[in-house]
Tab-separated table of C-alpha atoms and ligand atoms in Angstrom:
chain	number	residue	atom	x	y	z
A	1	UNK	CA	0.000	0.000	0.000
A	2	UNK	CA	1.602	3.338	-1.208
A	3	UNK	CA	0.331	6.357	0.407
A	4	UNK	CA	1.214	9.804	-0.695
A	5	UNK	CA	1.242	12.915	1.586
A	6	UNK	CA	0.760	16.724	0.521
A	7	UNK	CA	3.278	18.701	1.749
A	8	UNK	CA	1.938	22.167	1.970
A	9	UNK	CA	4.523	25.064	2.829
A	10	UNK	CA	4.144	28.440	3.025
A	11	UNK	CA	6.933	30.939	3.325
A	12	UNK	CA	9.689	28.350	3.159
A	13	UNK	CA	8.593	25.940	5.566
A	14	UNK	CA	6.763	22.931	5.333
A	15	UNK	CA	3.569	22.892	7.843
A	16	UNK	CA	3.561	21.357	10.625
A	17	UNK	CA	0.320	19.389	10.749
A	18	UNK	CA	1.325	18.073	6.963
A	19	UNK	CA	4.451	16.563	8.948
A	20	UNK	CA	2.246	15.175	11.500
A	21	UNK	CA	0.287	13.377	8.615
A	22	UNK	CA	3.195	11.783	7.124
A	23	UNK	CA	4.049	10.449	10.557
A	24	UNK	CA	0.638	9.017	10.661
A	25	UNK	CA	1.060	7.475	7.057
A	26	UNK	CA	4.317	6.068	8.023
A	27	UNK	CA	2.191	4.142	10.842
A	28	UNK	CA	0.710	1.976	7.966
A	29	UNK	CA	2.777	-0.812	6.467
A	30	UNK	CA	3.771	0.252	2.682
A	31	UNK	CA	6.416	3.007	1.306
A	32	UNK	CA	5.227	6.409	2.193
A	33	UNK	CA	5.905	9.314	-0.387
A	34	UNK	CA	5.125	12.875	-0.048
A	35	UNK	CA	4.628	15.643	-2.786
A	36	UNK	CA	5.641	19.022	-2.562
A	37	UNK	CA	4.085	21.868	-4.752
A	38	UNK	CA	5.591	25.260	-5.419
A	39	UNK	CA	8.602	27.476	-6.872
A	40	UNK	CA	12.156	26.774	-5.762
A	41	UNK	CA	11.094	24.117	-3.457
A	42	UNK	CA	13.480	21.380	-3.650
A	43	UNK	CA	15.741	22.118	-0.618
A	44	UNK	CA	12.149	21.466	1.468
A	45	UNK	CA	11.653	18.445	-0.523
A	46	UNK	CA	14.871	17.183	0.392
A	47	UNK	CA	13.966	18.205	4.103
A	48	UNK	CA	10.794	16.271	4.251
A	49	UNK	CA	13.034	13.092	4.418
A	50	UNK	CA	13.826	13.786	7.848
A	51	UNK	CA	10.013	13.470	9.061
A	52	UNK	CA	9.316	9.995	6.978
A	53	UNK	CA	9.037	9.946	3.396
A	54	UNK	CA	10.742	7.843	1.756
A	55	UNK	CA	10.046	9.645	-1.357
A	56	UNK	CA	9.394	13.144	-2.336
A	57	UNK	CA	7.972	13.883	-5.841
A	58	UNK	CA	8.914	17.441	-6.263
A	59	UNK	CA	6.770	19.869	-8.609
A	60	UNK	CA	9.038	22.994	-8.706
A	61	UNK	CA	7.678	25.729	-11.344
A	62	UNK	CA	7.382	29.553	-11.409
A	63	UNK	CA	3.813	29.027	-12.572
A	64	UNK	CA	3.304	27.363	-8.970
A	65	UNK	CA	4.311	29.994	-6.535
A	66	UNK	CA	1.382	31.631	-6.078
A	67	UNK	CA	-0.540	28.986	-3.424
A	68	UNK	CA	-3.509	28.398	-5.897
A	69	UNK	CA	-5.522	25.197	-6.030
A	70	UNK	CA	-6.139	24.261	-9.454
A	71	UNK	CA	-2.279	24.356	-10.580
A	72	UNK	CA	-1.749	21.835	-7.414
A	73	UNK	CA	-4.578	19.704	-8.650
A	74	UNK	CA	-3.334	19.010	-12.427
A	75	UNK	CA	0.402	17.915	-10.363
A	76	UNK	CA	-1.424	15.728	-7.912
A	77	UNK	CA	-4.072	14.237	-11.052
A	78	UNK	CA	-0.625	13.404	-13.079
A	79	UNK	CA	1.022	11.525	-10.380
A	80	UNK	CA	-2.063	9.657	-9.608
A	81	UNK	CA	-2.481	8.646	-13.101
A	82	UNK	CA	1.267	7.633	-12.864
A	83	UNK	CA	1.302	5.652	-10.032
A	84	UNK	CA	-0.478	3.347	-7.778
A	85	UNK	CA	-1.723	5.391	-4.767
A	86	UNK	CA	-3.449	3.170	-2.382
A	87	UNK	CA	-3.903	6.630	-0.044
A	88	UNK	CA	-3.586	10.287	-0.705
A	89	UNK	CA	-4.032	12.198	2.647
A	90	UNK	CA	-3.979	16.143	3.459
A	91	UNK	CA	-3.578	18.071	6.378
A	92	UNK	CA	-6.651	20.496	6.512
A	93	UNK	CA	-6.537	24.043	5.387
A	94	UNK	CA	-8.300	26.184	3.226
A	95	UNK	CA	-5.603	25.533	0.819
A	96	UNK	CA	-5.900	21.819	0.810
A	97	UNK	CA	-9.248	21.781	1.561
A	98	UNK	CA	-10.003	22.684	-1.966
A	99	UNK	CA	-7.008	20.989	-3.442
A	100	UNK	CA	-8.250	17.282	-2.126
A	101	UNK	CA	-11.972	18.598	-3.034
A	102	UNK	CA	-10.624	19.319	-6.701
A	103	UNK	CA	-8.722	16.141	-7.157
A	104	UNK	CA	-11.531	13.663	-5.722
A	105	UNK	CA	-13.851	15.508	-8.560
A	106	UNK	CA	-10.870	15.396	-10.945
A	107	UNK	CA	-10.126	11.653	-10.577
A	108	UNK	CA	-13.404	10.539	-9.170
A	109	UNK	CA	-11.846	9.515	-6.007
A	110	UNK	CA	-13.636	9.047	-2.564
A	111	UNK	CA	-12.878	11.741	-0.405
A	112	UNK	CA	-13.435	11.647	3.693
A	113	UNK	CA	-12.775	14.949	5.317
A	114	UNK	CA	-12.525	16.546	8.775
A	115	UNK	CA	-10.959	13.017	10.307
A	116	UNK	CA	-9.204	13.041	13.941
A	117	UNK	CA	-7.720	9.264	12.994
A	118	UNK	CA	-7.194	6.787	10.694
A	119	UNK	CA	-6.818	2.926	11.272
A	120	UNK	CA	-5.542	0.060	8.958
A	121	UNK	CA	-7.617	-2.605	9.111
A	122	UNK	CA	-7.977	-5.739	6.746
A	123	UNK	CA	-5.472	-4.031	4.097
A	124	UNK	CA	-7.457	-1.441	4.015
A	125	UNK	CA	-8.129	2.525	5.493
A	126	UNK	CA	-10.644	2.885	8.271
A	127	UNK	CA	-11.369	6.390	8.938
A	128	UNK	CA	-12.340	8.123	12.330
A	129	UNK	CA	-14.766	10.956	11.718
A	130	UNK	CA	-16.335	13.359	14.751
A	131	UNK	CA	-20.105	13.900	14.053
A	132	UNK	CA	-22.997	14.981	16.003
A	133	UNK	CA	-21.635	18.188	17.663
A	134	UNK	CA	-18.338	15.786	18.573
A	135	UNK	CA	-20.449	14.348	20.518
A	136	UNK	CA	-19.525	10.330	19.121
A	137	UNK	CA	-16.693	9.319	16.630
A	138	UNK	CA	-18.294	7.784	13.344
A	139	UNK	CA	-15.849	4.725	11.826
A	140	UNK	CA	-15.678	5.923	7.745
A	141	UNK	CA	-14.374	4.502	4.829
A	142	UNK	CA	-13.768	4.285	1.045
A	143	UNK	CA	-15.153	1.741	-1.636
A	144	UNK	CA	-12.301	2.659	-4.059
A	145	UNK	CA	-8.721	3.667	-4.313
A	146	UNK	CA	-7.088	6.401	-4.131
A	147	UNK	CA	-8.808	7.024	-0.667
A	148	UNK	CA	-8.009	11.028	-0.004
A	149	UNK	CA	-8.270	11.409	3.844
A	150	UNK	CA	-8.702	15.525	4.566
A	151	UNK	CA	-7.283	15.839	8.382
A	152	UNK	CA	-8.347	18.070	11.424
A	153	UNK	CA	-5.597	20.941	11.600
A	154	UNK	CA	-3.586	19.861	14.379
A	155	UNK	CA	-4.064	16.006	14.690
A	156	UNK	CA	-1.221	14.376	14.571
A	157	UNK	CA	2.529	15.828	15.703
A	158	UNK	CA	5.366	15.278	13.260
A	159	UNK	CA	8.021	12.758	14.413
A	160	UNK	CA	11.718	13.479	13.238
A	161	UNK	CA	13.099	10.069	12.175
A	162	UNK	CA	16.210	11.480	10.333
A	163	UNK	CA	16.554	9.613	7.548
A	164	UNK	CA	16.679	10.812	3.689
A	165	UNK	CA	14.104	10.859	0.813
A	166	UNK	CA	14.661	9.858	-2.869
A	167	UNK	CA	13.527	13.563	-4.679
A	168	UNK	CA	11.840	13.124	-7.825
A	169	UNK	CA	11.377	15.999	-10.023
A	170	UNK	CA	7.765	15.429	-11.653
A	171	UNK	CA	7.053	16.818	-14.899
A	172	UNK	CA	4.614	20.082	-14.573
A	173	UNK	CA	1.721	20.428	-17.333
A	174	UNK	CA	-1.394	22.862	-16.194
A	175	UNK	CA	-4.442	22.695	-17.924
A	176	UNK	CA	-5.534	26.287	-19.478
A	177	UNK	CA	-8.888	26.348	-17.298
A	178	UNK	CA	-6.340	26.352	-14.049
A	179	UNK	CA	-4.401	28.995	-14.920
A	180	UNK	CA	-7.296	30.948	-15.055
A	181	UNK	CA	-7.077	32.430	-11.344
A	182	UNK	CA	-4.224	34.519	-10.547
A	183	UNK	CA	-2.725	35.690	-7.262
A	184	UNK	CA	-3.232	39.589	-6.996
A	185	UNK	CA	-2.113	40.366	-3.587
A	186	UNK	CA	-1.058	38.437	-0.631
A	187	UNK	CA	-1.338	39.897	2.891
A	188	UNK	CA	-0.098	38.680	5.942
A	189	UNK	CA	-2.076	39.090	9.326
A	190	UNK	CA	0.241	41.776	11.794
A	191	UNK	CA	0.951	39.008	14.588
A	192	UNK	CA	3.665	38.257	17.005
A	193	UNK	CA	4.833	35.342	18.878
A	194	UNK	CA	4.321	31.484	17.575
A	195	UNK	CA	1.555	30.404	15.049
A	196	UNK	CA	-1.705	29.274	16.883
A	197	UNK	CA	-1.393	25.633	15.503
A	198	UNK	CA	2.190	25.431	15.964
A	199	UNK	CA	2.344	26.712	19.810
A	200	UNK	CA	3.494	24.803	22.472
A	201	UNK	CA	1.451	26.868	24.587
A	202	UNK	CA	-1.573	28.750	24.474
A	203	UNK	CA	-3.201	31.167	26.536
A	204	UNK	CA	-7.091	31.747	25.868
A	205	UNK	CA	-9.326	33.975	26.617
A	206	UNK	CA	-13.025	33.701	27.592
A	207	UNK	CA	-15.946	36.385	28.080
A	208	UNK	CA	-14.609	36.115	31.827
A	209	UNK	CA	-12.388	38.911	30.303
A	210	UNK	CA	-15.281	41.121	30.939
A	211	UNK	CA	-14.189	43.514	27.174
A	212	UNK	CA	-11.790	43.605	25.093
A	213	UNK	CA	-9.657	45.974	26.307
A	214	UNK	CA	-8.735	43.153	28.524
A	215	UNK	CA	-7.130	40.933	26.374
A	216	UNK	CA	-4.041	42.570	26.894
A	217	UNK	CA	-3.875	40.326	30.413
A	218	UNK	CA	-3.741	37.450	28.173
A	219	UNK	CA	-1.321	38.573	25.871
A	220	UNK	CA	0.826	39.541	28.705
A	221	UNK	CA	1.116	36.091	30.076
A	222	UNK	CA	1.325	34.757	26.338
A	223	UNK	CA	4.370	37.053	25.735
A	224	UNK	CA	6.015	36.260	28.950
A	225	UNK	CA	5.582	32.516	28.042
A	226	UNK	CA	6.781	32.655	24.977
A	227	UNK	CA	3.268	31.429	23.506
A	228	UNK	CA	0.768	32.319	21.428
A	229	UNK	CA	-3.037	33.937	22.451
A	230	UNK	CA	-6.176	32.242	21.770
A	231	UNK	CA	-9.997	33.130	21.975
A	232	UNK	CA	-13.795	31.433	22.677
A	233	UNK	CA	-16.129	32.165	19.836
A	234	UNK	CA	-18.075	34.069	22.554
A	235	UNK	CA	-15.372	36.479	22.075
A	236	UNK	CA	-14.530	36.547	18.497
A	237	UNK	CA	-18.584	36.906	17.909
A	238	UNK	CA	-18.560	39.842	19.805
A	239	UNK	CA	-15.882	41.325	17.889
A	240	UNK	CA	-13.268	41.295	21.047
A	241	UNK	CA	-10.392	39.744	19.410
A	242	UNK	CA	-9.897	38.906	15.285
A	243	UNK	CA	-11.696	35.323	14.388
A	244	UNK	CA	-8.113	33.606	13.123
A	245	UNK	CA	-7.644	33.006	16.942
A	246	UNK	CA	-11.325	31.022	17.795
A	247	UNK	CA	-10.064	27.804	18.812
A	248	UNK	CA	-12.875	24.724	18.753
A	249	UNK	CA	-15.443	23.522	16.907
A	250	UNK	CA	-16.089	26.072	14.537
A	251	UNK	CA	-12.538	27.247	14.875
A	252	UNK	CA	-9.110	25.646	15.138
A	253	UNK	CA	-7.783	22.467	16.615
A	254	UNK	CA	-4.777	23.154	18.771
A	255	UNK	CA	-2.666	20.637	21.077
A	256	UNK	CA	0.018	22.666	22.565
A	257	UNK	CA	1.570	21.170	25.665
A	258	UNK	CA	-0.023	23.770	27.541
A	259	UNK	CA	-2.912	25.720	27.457
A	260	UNK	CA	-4.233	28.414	29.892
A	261	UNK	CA	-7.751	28.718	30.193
A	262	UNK	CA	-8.423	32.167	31.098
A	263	UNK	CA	-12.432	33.313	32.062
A	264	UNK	CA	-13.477	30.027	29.465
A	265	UNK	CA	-16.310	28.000	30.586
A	266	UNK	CA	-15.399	25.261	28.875
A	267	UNK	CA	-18.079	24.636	26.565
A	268	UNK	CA	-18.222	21.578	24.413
A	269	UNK	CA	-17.739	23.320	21.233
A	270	UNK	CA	-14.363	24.731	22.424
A	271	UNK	CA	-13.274	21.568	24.526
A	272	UNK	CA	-12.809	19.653	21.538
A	273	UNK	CA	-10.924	22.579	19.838
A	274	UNK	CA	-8.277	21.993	22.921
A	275	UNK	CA	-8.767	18.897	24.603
A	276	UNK	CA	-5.870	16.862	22.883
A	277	UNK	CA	-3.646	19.463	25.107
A	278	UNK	CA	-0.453	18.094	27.104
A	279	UNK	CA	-1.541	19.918	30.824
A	280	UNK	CA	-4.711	22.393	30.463
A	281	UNK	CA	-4.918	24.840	33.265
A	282	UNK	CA	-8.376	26.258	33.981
A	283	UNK	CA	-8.760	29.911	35.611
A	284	UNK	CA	-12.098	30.987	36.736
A	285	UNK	CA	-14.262	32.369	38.994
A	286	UNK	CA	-16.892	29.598	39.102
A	287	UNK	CA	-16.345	26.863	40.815
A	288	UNK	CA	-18.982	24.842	38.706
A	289	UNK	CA	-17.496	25.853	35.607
A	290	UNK	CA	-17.611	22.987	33.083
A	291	UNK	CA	-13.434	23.541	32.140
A	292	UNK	CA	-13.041	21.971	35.924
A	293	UNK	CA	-14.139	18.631	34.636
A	294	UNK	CA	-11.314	18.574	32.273
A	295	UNK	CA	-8.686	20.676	33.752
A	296	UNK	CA	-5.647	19.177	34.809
A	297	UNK	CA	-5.154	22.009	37.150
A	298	UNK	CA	-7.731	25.245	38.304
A	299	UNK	CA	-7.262	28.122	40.071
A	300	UNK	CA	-10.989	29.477	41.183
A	301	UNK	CA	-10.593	33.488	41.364
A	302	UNK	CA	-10.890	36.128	39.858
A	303	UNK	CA	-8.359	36.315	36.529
A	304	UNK	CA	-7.804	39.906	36.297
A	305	UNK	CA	-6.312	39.604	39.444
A	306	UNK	CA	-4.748	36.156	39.115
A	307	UNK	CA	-3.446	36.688	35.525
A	308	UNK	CA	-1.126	39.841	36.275
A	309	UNK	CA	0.303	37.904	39.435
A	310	UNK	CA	1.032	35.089	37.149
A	311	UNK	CA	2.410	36.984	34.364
A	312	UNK	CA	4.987	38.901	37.310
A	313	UNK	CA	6.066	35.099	38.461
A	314	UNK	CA	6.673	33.693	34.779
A	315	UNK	CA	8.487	37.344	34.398
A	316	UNK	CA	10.715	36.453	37.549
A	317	UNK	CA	11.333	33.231	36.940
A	318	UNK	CA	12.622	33.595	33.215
A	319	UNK	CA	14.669	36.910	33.987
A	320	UNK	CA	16.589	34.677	37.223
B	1	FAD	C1	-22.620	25.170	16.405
B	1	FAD	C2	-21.782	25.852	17.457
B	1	FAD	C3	-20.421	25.942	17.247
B	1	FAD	C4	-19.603	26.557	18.209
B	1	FAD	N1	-18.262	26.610	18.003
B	1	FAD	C5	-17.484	27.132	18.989
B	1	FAD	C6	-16.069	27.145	18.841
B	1	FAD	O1	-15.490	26.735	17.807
B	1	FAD	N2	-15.344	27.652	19.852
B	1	FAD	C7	-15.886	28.142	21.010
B	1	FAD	O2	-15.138	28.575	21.895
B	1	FAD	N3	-17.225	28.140	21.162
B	1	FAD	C8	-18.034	27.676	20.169
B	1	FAD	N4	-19.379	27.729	20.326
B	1	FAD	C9	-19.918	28.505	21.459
B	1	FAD	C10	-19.923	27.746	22.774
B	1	FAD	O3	-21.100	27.003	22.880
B	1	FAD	C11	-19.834	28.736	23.963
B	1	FAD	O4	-20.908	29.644	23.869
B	1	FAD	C12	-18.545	29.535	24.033
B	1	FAD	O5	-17.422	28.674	23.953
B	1	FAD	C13	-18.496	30.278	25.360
B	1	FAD	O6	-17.399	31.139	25.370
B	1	FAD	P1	-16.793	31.643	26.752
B	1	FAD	O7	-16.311	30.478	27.546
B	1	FAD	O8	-15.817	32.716	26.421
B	1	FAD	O9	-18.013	32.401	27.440
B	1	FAD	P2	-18.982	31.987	28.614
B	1	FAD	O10	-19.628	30.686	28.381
B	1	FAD	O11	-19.849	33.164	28.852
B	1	FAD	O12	-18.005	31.780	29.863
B	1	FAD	C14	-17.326	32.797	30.516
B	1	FAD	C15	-16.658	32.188	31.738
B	1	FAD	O13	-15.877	33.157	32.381
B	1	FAD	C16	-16.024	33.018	33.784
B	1	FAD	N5	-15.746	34.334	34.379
B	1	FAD	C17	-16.520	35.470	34.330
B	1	FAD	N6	-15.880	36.490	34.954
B	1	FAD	C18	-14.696	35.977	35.396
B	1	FAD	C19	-13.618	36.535	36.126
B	1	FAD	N7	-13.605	37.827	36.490
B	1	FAD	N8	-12.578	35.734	36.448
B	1	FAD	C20	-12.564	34.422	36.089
B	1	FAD	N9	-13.560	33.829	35.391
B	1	FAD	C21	-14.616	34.621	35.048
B	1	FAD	C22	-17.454	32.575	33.984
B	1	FAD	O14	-17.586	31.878	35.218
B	1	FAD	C23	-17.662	31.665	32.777
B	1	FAD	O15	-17.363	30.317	33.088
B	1	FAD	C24	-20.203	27.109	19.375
B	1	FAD	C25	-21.572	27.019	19.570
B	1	FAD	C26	-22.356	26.413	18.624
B	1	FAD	C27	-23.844	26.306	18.866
């Protein structure tokens, strides 16, 4: 069984949850090969041998910097037609969101999308799907090959294995209907500190903040910790803090090792945003709050006078 991985990249780095997907596929018995997509992209090719691949198929063309779906789906619908691909699976983002929906249509492929697992089971892919609210885990599958598997953001951590992949330049020939779309500006969202889905810790904020001229408690502690800030939809809704940073249901998955809980309640719809977290660490002032139930540890005050004193002690510690 042959499985092939996209490797998406941006800015000269391969993503982290497509790493964590080849370290799933390399859980499966069979050679696992990864593709990357782009301009001047072999040296990250070459790099993606380190994290499991045996082989990387690399499509390196000026006509593919821009980060547009169409291009990516005539390079993906070649290889498939050239080789066997028992599995082609995708970290989920918007880009490859609509590069596995393209290719499915384009090869007539089965595709099973927002997955939090995947099993092998009787030679074959057995997919774990969250439906009902993520309320029960629904067992999916696929009647024909390729199966394309579309994962959560933030399932699966890559796993450095350090070895070396065989790079294979692949031929690149876009049809004229995908060339029709063309990049016209890119923009980058002002932020500092780590990437939400790359974080090893979080700090989130709740309506406990009371406004959002609060949030600058949990950036504080964020900043002193060296992590990155999150929010409840309660708070993006209400226009407190920008919606990239919603973590949960209708937001982002994130498991950083830890994550601070700041005025959350803990609401289903964010718990299973967050509950794949190494140590979560609840702060608020209700004792019945439903983020006790899953908190490894909780502090029961108030946070906007909790948060400061913890932001001094994290300042004290690292400057010692
Ligand atoms: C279909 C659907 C999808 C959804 N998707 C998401 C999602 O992706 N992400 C998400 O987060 N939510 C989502 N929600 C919303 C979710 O149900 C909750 O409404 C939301 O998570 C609540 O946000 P919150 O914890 O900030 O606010 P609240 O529920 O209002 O909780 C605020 C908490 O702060 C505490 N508090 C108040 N003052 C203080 C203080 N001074 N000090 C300490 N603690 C204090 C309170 O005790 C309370 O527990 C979704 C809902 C639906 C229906």
């Amino acid at each position: 069984m042959t499985t092939l991985v996209f490797l998406e990249h941006h800015d000269g780095e391969l993503q982290k949850g497509s790493l964590g997907v080849l370290a799933k596929a390399t859980s499966f018995g069979g050679d696992v090969a990864g593709v990357v997509i782009g301009s001047g992209v072999h040296e990250l090719a070459e790099h993606a041998g380190r994290f499991g691949a045996s082989t990387v198929y690399v499509a390196d063309d000026a006509a593919l910097d821009a980060p547009l779906p169409q291009p990516r789906v005539d390079v993906l619908a070649a290889l498939v037609r050239d080789h066997a691909f028992a599995n082609i699976l995708f970290a989920a983002s918007v880009l490859a969101a609509d590069v596995a929906a393209g290719l499915a249509a384009r090869v007539e492929a089965g595709l099973n999308w927002d997955l939090v697992d995947v099993l092998e089971q009787d030679g074959g892919l057995v997919g774990k799907r969250p439906a009902l609210g993520d309320s029960v885990v629904v067992d999916v599958g696929w009647s024909t090959e390729p199966r394309l598997a579309l994962f959560r953001s933030g399932t699966f951590d890559p796993v450095e294995s350090g070895g070396t992949a065989q790079v294979e330049s692949v031929p690149v020939q876009l049809e004229e209907h995908s060339q029709l779309a063309t990049m016209v500006e890119r923009a980058h969202a002002e932020s500092e500190g780590p990437n939400l889905e790359e974080a090893e810790i979080i700090v989130a904020g709740g309506r406990g903040l009371g406004g959002p001229e609060n949030f600058g408690l949990v950036e504080d502690l964020a900043r002193a910790l060296g992590g990155a800030v999150g929010a409840t939809r309660a708070v993006v809704d209400a226009g407190w803090y920008p919606y990239s940073t919603q973590i949960g249901q209708t937001g982002k998955t994130v498991s950083p090792k830890l994550y601070i809980a700041c005025g959350v309640s803990g609401a289903i719809q964010h718990k299973v945003g967050m509950q794949s977290s190494g140590t979560i660490v609840a702060i608020n002032k209700d004792p019945n709050a439903p983020i006790f139930e899953f908190a490894d540890l909780g502090v029961v005050g108030d946070l906007h006078t909790i948060v400061p004193k913890l932001t001094e002690l994290v300042q004290q510690r690292r400057g010692s």
